[in-house]
DNA sequence: TAGATTGTTAATCGATTAACAATC
DNA sequence: TAGATTGTTAATCGATTAACAATC
């Protein structure tokens, strides 16, 4: 697999391809052409072929792509078969929801532990995930392989906890707090879920549309 | 305010600017130059000036930007002052977390009601938001102004509920389900929060980095 | 006034689309 | 074989960066 600096835009489309391929599998469809796929995703056939060709030729001329084969290829490109391990920090409302409802294993990730400061949570377990005290964080990271820290702590705890994680040598943070962690300082990977950014974008698009309708 | 087709990339950066400006306000900083701002966000000064100039000249030569003034301008561009109203559909884990913890009003949006099918929830209220039966959805939409539907239903309910929303004339959906709603069919605005897409992107970047380190 | 920094125009860079030979 | 569709190269389009006159 060549990894010669594939652009962000391409990477962000790969999970959508995967999701679409899963939908096709469920619908019993086992082959698809780039033009059908493009139609269903609102993309041009060229773009899909161009994207996939960053990683190799997965299709067959005159035929298209095998749905299950392409699905496996994309899963591998995304690292779903690498057995990454995650811990979750901050079992508040959103952390709780993730532990209970988000199926990490569907995406090849194992959630191995959770951490919180609230004594009534420590020692219990949720959906099979044990909850430890924040005091045990460093020791746990020393003794267990962890690739991803899921950050679901309150706003004020975001930066201090991030510093502890970085000091403990964590590689990647999945950030659900509304704090901008991406500083130029450390080289930890940060992937953000900013609810508010998303809602504000939607708010913009609604406003744009209404203004257009006004003008007409 | 001119709205002559501003590019997506620009729109997606505006909420980050807003967030940074709020941080600056909290830190007691009342003016900032495009180069300082760029440094703090990892963007070039040019890009920030270019982005802002899509909407007008908010700065002052030789001085920079007034933090509170720019903050208000961006808030207005994003539609935060338009009083949009939202309802939430599906009071499961994630819906519950949003009602309890996500401060809609911070972003100018009012959450006016929630809907679910579970009889034990119907009639109760969470954090001041009343929960209605799904049967009342259409009636509610007829009688109340609603701009945004927050979709937090289980996977299987996603498409049928979306169809009901569209039939009832809803304009915009904030989609938390893992289903691809963006079809070419309807012209409803859809903004997605796809947890899995985000996690898989992170998984890709981790894999990319590790492969690079291998090669070295 | 001199220094700083904007808004904007032009230059560069990168991403998307189109076209087409290769081939299943 | 003929039709379909890929992978890839070239053309186009758009976004980012650089430069600089305007001016606070």
PDB file of N, CA, C and O in Angstrom, chain B residues 81-136:
ATOM      1  N   UNK B  81     -28.002  35.120  15.530  1.00  0.00           N
ATOM      2  CA  UNK B  81     -28.972  36.094  16.038  1.00  0.00           C
ATOM      3  C   UNK B  81     -30.342  35.945  15.391  1.00  0.00           C
ATOM      4  O   UNK B  81     -31.189  36.815  15.493  1.00  0.00           O
ATOM      5  N   UNK B  82     -30.551  34.830  14.730  1.00  0.00           N
ATOM      6  CA  UNK B  82     -31.816  34.683  14.014  1.00  0.00           C
ATOM      7  C   UNK B  82     -32.876  33.913  14.791  1.00  0.00           C
ATOM      8  O   UNK B  82     -33.984  33.691  14.303  1.00  0.00           O
ATOM      9  N   UNK B  83     -32.492  33.444  15.971  1.00  0.00           N
ATOM     10  CA  UNK B  83     -33.471  32.776  16.822  1.00  0.00           C
ATOM     11  C   UNK B  83     -34.021  31.482  16.250  1.00  0.00           C
ATOM     12  O   UNK B  83     -35.216  31.207  16.349  1.00  0.00           O
ATOM     13  N   UNK B  84     -33.180  30.697  15.642  1.00  0.00           N
ATOM     14  CA  UNK B  84     -33.662  29.429  15.087  1.00  0.00           C
ATOM     15  C   UNK B  84     -34.177  28.514  16.190  1.00  0.00           C
ATOM     16  O   UNK B  84     -33.681  28.515  17.301  1.00  0.00           O
ATOM     17  N   UNK B  85     -35.178  27.722  15.822  1.00  0.00           N
ATOM     18  CA  UNK B  85     -35.805  26.817  16.785  1.00  0.00           C
ATOM     19  C   UNK B  85     -35.605  25.382  16.338  1.00  0.00           C
ATOM     20  O   UNK B  85     -35.715  25.072  15.169  1.00  0.00           O
ATOM     21  N   UNK B  86     -35.304  24.545  17.292  1.00  0.00           N
ATOM     22  CA  UNK B  86     -35.022  23.145  16.992  1.00  0.00           C
ATOM     23  C   UNK B  86     -35.901  22.218  17.813  1.00  0.00           C
ATOM     24  O   UNK B  86     -36.337  22.569  18.915  1.00  0.00           O
ATOM     25  N   UNK B  87     -36.188  21.051  17.244  1.00  0.00           N
ATOM     26  CA  UNK B  87     -36.760  19.958  18.035  1.00  0.00           C
ATOM     27  C   UNK B  87     -35.805  18.785  17.932  1.00  0.00           C
ATOM     28  O   UNK B  87     -35.017  18.693  16.987  1.00  0.00           O
ATOM     29  N   UNK B  88     -35.866  17.906  18.927  1.00  0.00           N
ATOM     30  CA  UNK B  88     -34.978  16.746  18.943  1.00  0.00           C
ATOM     31  C   UNK B  88     -35.823  15.481  18.853  1.00  0.00           C
ATOM     32  O   UNK B  88     -36.844  15.355  19.543  1.00  0.00           O
ATOM     33  N   UNK B  89     -35.402  14.564  17.999  1.00  0.00           N
ATOM     34  CA  UNK B  89     -36.186  13.358  17.804  1.00  0.00           C
ATOM     35  C   UNK B  89     -35.370  12.136  18.174  1.00  0.00           C
ATOM     36  O   UNK B  89     -34.319  11.875  17.581  1.00  0.00           O
ATOM     37  N   UNK B  90     -35.850  11.425  19.186  1.00  0.00           N
ATOM     38  CA  UNK B  90     -35.155  10.226  19.663  1.00  0.00           C
ATOM     39  C   UNK B  90     -34.375  10.499  20.936  1.00  0.00           C
ATOM     40  O   UNK B  90     -33.217  10.883  20.893  1.00  0.00           O
ATOM     41  N   UNK B  91     -35.029  10.290  22.090  1.00  0.00           N
ATOM     42  CA  UNK B  91     -34.385  10.582  23.365  1.00  0.00           C
ATOM     43  C   UNK B  91     -33.702   9.325  23.888  1.00  0.00           C
ATOM     44  O   UNK B  91     -34.053   8.794  24.939  1.00  0.00           O
ATOM     45  N   UNK B  92     -32.794   8.799  23.102  1.00  0.00           N
ATOM     46  CA  UNK B  92     -31.966   7.683  23.562  1.00  0.00           C
ATOM     47  C   UNK B  92     -30.764   8.258  24.272  1.00  0.00           C
ATOM     48  O   UNK B  92     -30.802   9.379  24.795  1.00  0.00           O
ATOM     49  N   UNK B  93     -29.702   7.496  24.239  1.00  0.00           N
ATOM     50  CA  UNK B  93     -28.506   7.901  24.951  1.00  0.00           C
ATOM     51  C   UNK B  93     -27.940   9.223  24.465  1.00  0.00           C
ATOM     52  O   UNK B  93     -27.695  10.142  25.245  1.00  0.00           O
ATOM     53  N   UNK B  94     -27.772   9.303  23.154  1.00  0.00           N
ATOM     54  CA  UNK B  94     -27.136  10.508  22.624  1.00  0.00           C
ATOM     55  C   UNK B  94     -28.094  11.708  22.655  1.00  0.00           C
ATOM     56  O   UNK B  94     -27.695  12.828  22.971  1.00  0.00           O
ATOM     57  N   UNK B  95     -29.360  11.454  22.379  1.00  0.00           N
ATOM     58  CA  UNK B  95     -30.357  12.519  22.454  1.00  0.00           C
ATOM     59  C   UNK B  95     -30.440  13.076  23.864  1.00  0.00           C
ATOM     60  O   UNK B  95     -30.458  14.300  24.081  1.00  0.00           O
ATOM     61  N   UNK B  96     -30.465  12.177  24.812  1.00  0.00           N
ATOM     62  CA  UNK B  96     -30.488  12.554  26.226  1.00  0.00           C
ATOM     63  C   UNK B  96     -29.277  13.423  26.566  1.00  0.00           C
ATOM     64  O   UNK B  96     -29.395  14.484  27.200  1.00  0.00           O
ATOM     65  N   UNK B  97     -28.111  12.989  26.117  1.00  0.00           N
ATOM     66  CA  UNK B  97     -26.883  13.735  26.397  1.00  0.00           C
ATOM     67  C   UNK B  97     -26.947  15.140  25.794  1.00  0.00           C
ATOM     68  O   UNK B  97     -26.522  16.112  26.419  1.00  0.00           O
ATOM     69  N   UNK B  98     -27.496  15.254  24.607  1.00  0.00           N
ATOM     70  CA  UNK B  98     -27.600  16.572  23.977  1.00  0.00           C
ATOM     71  C   UNK B  98     -28.542  17.485  24.761  1.00  0.00           C
ATOM     72  O   UNK B  98     -28.223  18.642  25.022  1.00  0.00           O
ATOM     73  N   UNK B  99     -29.710  16.947  25.119  1.00  0.00           N
ATOM     74  CA  UNK B  99     -30.676  17.762  25.862  1.00  0.00           C
ATOM     75  C   UNK B  99     -30.064  18.233  27.177  1.00  0.00           C
ATOM     76  O   UNK B  99     -30.185  19.386  27.572  1.00  0.00           O
ATOM     77  N   UNK B 100     -29.410  17.318  27.866  1.00  0.00           N
ATOM     78  CA  UNK B 100     -28.851  17.637  29.178  1.00  0.00           C
ATOM     79  C   UNK B 100     -27.646  18.564  29.107  1.00  0.00           C
ATOM     80  O   UNK B 100     -27.492  19.460  29.916  1.00  0.00           O
ATOM     81  N   UNK B 101     -26.786  18.330  28.156  1.00  0.00           N
ATOM     82  CA  UNK B 101     -25.451  18.925  28.223  1.00  0.00           C
ATOM     83  C   UNK B 101     -25.098  19.920  27.131  1.00  0.00           C
ATOM     84  O   UNK B 101     -24.175  20.708  27.309  1.00  0.00           O
ATOM     85  N   UNK B 102     -25.745  19.822  25.995  1.00  0.00           N
ATOM     86  CA  UNK B 102     -25.365  20.717  24.917  1.00  0.00           C
ATOM     87  C   UNK B 102     -26.166  22.002  25.050  1.00  0.00           C
ATOM     88  O   UNK B 102     -27.399  21.979  25.044  1.00  0.00           O
ATOM     89  N   UNK B 103     -25.462  23.103  25.156  1.00  0.00           N
ATOM     90  CA  UNK B 103     -26.149  24.360  25.414  1.00  0.00           C
ATOM     91  C   UNK B 103     -26.547  25.022  24.090  1.00  0.00           C
ATOM     92  O   UNK B 103     -25.820  25.846  23.550  1.00  0.00           O
ATOM     93  N   UNK B 104     -27.707  24.625  23.579  1.00  0.00           N
ATOM     94  CA  UNK B 104     -28.183  25.153  22.306  1.00  0.00           C
ATOM     95  C   UNK B 104     -28.204  26.677  22.314  1.00  0.00           C
ATOM     96  O   UNK B 104     -27.843  27.326  21.333  1.00  0.00           O
ATOM     97  N   UNK B 105     -28.644  27.237  23.446  1.00  0.00           N
ATOM     98  CA  UNK B 105     -28.820  28.696  23.487  1.00  0.00           C
ATOM     99  C   UNK B 105     -27.496  29.435  23.337  1.00  0.00           C
ATOM    100  O   UNK B 105     -27.469  30.570  22.859  1.00  0.00           O
ATOM    101  N   UNK B 106     -26.390  28.807  23.723  1.00  0.00           N
ATOM    102  CA  UNK B 106     -25.082  29.433  23.512  1.00  0.00           C
ATOM    103  C   UNK B 106     -24.847  29.743  22.040  1.00  0.00           C
ATOM    104  O   UNK B 106     -24.049  30.615  21.694  1.00  0.00           O
ATOM    105  N   UNK B 107     -25.493  29.007  21.169  1.00  0.00           N
ATOM    106  CA  UNK B 107     -25.271  29.164  19.732  1.00  0.00           C
ATOM    107  C   UNK B 107     -26.480  29.758  19.044  1.00  0.00           C
ATOM    108  O   UNK B 107     -26.651  29.645  17.827  1.00  0.00           O
ATOM    109  N   UNK B 108     -27.350  30.362  19.856  1.00  0.00           N
ATOM    110  CA  UNK B 108     -28.475  31.094  19.305  1.00  0.00           C
ATOM    111  C   UNK B 108     -29.664  30.239  18.914  1.00  0.00           C
ATOM    112  O   UNK B 108     -30.591  30.707  18.263  1.00  0.00           O
ATOM    113  N   UNK B 109     -29.647  28.979  19.311  1.00  0.00           N
ATOM    114  CA  UNK B 109     -30.720  28.068  18.925  1.00  0.00           C
ATOM    115  C   UNK B 109     -31.549  27.699  20.160  1.00  0.00           C
ATOM    116  O   UNK B 109     -31.006  27.497  21.243  1.00  0.00           O
ATOM    117  N   UNK B 110     -32.852  27.649  19.990  1.00  0.00           N
ATOM    118  CA  UNK B 110     -33.737  27.255  21.074  1.00  0.00           C
ATOM    119  C   UNK B 110     -34.244  25.840  20.842  1.00  0.00           C
ATOM    120  O   UNK B 110     -34.823  25.563  19.788  1.00  0.00           O
ATOM    121  N   UNK B 111     -34.029  24.974  21.800  1.00  0.00           N
ATOM    122  CA  UNK B 111     -34.570  23.619  21.704  1.00  0.00           C
ATOM    123  C   UNK B 111     -35.948  23.646  22.327  1.00  0.00           C
ATOM    124  O   UNK B 111     -36.086  23.813  23.538  1.00  0.00           O
ATOM    125  N   UNK B 112     -36.986  23.485  21.502  1.00  0.00           N
ATOM    126  CA  UNK B 112     -38.321  23.732  22.031  1.00  0.00           C
ATOM    127  C   UNK B 112     -39.084  22.470  22.409  1.00  0.00           C
ATOM    128  O   UNK B 112     -40.045  22.546  23.170  1.00  0.00           O
ATOM    129  N   UNK B 113     -38.677  21.319  21.901  1.00  0.00           N
ATOM    130  CA  UNK B 113     -39.386  20.093  22.252  1.00  0.00           C
ATOM    131  C   UNK B 113     -38.564  18.877  21.848  1.00  0.00           C
ATOM    132  O   UNK B 113     -37.664  18.987  21.016  1.00  0.00           O
ATOM    133  N   UNK B 114     -38.895  17.743  22.447  1.00  0.00           N
ATOM    134  CA  UNK B 114     -38.277  16.483  22.062  1.00  0.00           C
ATOM    135  C   UNK B 114     -39.381  15.461  21.829  1.00  0.00           C
ATOM    136  O   UNK B 114     -40.493  15.608  22.331  1.00  0.00           O
ATOM    137  N   UNK B 115     -39.055  14.440  21.030  1.00  0.00           N
ATOM    138  CA  UNK B 115     -40.046  13.425  20.680  1.00  0.00           C
ATOM    139  C   UNK B 115     -39.444  12.041  20.829  1.00  0.00           C
ATOM    140  O   UNK B 115     -38.259  11.843  20.562  1.00  0.00           O
ATOM    141  N   UNK B 116     -40.295  11.087  21.267  1.00  0.00           N
ATOM    142  CA  UNK B 116     -39.827   9.713  21.366  1.00  0.00           C
ATOM    143  C   UNK B 116     -41.032   8.776  21.293  1.00  0.00           C
ATOM    144  O   UNK B 116     -42.178   9.218  21.351  1.00  0.00           O
ATOM    145  N   UNK B 117     -40.737   7.508  21.136  1.00  0.00           N
ATOM    146  CA  UNK B 117     -41.823   6.523  21.097  1.00  0.00           C
ATOM    147  C   UNK B 117     -42.038   5.840  22.446  1.00  0.00           C
ATOM    148  O   UNK B 117     -43.079   5.250  22.683  1.00  0.00           O
ATOM    149  N   UNK B 118     -41.061   5.926  23.327  1.00  0.00           N
ATOM    150  CA  UNK B 118     -41.144   5.203  24.607  1.00  0.00           C
ATOM    151  C   UNK B 118     -42.134   5.882  25.555  1.00  0.00           C
ATOM    152  O   UNK B 118     -41.946   7.026  25.959  1.00  0.00           O
ATOM    153  N   UNK B 119     -43.180   5.118  25.913  1.00  0.00           N
ATOM    154  CA  UNK B 119     -44.279   5.706  26.687  1.00  0.00           C
ATOM    155  C   UNK B 119     -43.805   6.224  28.040  1.00  0.00           C
ATOM    156  O   UNK B 119     -44.378   7.183  28.560  1.00  0.00           O
ATOM    157  N   UNK B 120     -42.764   5.593  28.594  1.00  0.00           N
ATOM    158  CA  UNK B 120     -42.323   6.063  29.922  1.00  0.00           C
ATOM    159  C   UNK B 120     -41.649   7.440  29.866  1.00  0.00           C
ATOM    160  O   UNK B 120     -41.503   8.110  30.872  1.00  0.00           O
ATOM    161  N   UNK B 121     -41.241   7.852  28.668  1.00  0.00           N
ATOM    162  CA  UNK B 121     -40.628   9.178  28.537  1.00  0.00           C
ATOM    163  C   UNK B 121     -41.655  10.256  28.222  1.00  0.00           C
ATOM    164  O   UNK B 121     -41.529  11.403  28.647  1.00  0.00           O
ATOM    165  N   UNK B 122     -42.681   9.860  27.455  1.00  0.00           N
ATOM    166  CA  UNK B 122     -43.660  10.829  26.960  1.00  0.00           C
ATOM    167  C   UNK B 122     -44.380  11.525  28.107  1.00  0.00           C
ATOM    168  O   UNK B 122     -44.840  10.878  29.041  1.00  0.00           O
ATOM    169  N   UNK B 123     -44.451  12.816  28.035  1.00  0.00           N
ATOM    170  CA  UNK B 123     -45.111  13.587  29.076  1.00  0.00           C
ATOM    171  C   UNK B 123     -44.137  14.131  30.110  1.00  0.00           C
ATOM    172  O   UNK B 123     -44.428  15.102  30.786  1.00  0.00           O
ATOM    173  N   UNK B 124     -42.962  13.523  30.190  1.00  0.00           N
ATOM    174  CA  UNK B 124     -41.966  14.031  31.139  1.00  0.00           C
ATOM    175  C   UNK B 124     -41.175  15.159  30.487  1.00  0.00           C
ATOM    176  O   UNK B 124     -41.416  15.516  29.336  1.00  0.00           O
ATOM    177  N   UNK B 125     -40.249  15.711  31.232  1.00  0.00           N
ATOM    178  CA  UNK B 125     -39.394  16.717  30.614  1.00  0.00           C
ATOM    179  C   UNK B 125     -37.976  16.608  31.146  1.00  0.00           C
ATOM    180  O   UNK B 125     -37.739  16.138  32.256  1.00  0.00           O
ATOM    181  N   UNK B 126     -37.033  16.998  30.318  1.00  0.00           N
ATOM    182  CA  UNK B 126     -35.611  16.875  30.615  1.00  0.00           C
ATOM    183  C   UNK B 126     -34.960  18.238  30.480  1.00  0.00           C
ATOM    184  O   UNK B 126     -35.025  18.838  29.403  1.00  0.00           O
ATOM    185  N   UNK B 127     -34.362  18.687  31.567  1.00  0.00           N
ATOM    186  CA  UNK B 127     -33.640  19.951  31.489  1.00  0.00           C
ATOM    187  C   UNK B 127     -34.531  21.055  30.888  1.00  0.00           C
ATOM    188  O   UNK B 127     -34.062  21.887  30.115  1.00  0.00           O
ATOM    189  N   UNK B 128     -35.833  20.999  31.225  1.00  0.00           N
ATOM    190  CA  UNK B 128     -36.753  22.023  30.752  1.00  0.00           C
ATOM    191  C   UNK B 128     -37.352  21.777  29.380  1.00  0.00           C
ATOM    192  O   UNK B 128     -38.144  22.565  28.882  1.00  0.00           O
ATOM    193  N   UNK B 129     -36.983  20.673  28.743  1.00  0.00           N
ATOM    194  CA  UNK B 129     -37.523  20.363  27.421  1.00  0.00           C
ATOM    195  C   UNK B 129     -38.576  19.257  27.529  1.00  0.00           C
ATOM    196  O   UNK B 129     -38.268  18.149  27.996  1.00  0.00           O
ATOM    197  N   UNK B 130     -39.796  19.545  27.106  1.00  0.00           N
ATOM    198  CA  UNK B 130     -40.884  18.574  27.196  1.00  0.00           C
ATOM    199  C   UNK B 130     -40.716  17.486  26.146  1.00  0.00           C
ATOM    200  O   UNK B 130     -40.284  17.764  25.025  1.00  0.00           O
ATOM    201  N   UNK B 131     -41.039  16.254  26.509  1.00  0.00           N
ATOM    202  CA  UNK B 131     -40.953  15.131  25.580  1.00  0.00           C
ATOM    203  C   UNK B 131     -42.350  14.714  25.144  1.00  0.00           C
ATOM    204  O   UNK B 131     -43.202  14.401  25.976  1.00  0.00           O
ATOM    205  N   UNK B 132     -42.574  14.729  23.833  1.00  0.00           N
ATOM    206  CA  UNK B 132     -43.867  14.376  23.274  1.00  0.00           C
ATOM    207  C   UNK B 132     -43.805  13.018  22.584  1.00  0.00           C
ATOM    208  O   UNK B 132     -42.719  12.510  22.276  1.00  0.00           O
ATOM    209  N   UNK B 133     -44.975  12.493  22.316  1.00  0.00           N
ATOM    210  CA  UNK B 133     -45.061  11.254  21.545  1.00  0.00           C
ATOM    211  C   UNK B 133     -44.757  11.540  20.075  1.00  0.00           C
ATOM    212  O   UNK B 133     -45.099  12.601  19.557  1.00  0.00           O
ATOM    213  N   UNK B 134     -44.139  10.566  19.416  1.00  0.00           N
ATOM    214  CA  UNK B 134     -43.886  10.697  17.989  1.00  0.00           C
ATOM    215  C   UNK B 134     -45.171  10.922  17.206  1.00  0.00           C
ATOM    216  O   UNK B 134     -45.151  11.520  16.125  1.00  0.00           O
ATOM    217  N   UNK B 135     -46.296  10.434  17.746  1.00  0.00           N
ATOM    218  CA  UNK B 135     -47.578  10.624  17.070  1.00  0.00           C
ATOM    219  C   UNK B 135     -47.932  12.106  16.939  1.00  0.00           C
ATOM    220  O   UNK B 135     -48.716  12.487  16.069  1.00  0.00           O
ATOM    221  N   UNK B 136     -47.384  12.910  17.823  1.00  0.00           N
ATOM    222  CA  UNK B 136     -47.747  14.328  17.826  1.00  0.00           C
ATOM    223  C   UNK B 136     -46.834  15.171  16.952  1.00  0.00           C
ATOM    224  O   UNK B 136     -46.992  16.389  16.867  1.00  0.00           O
TER     225      UNK B 136
END
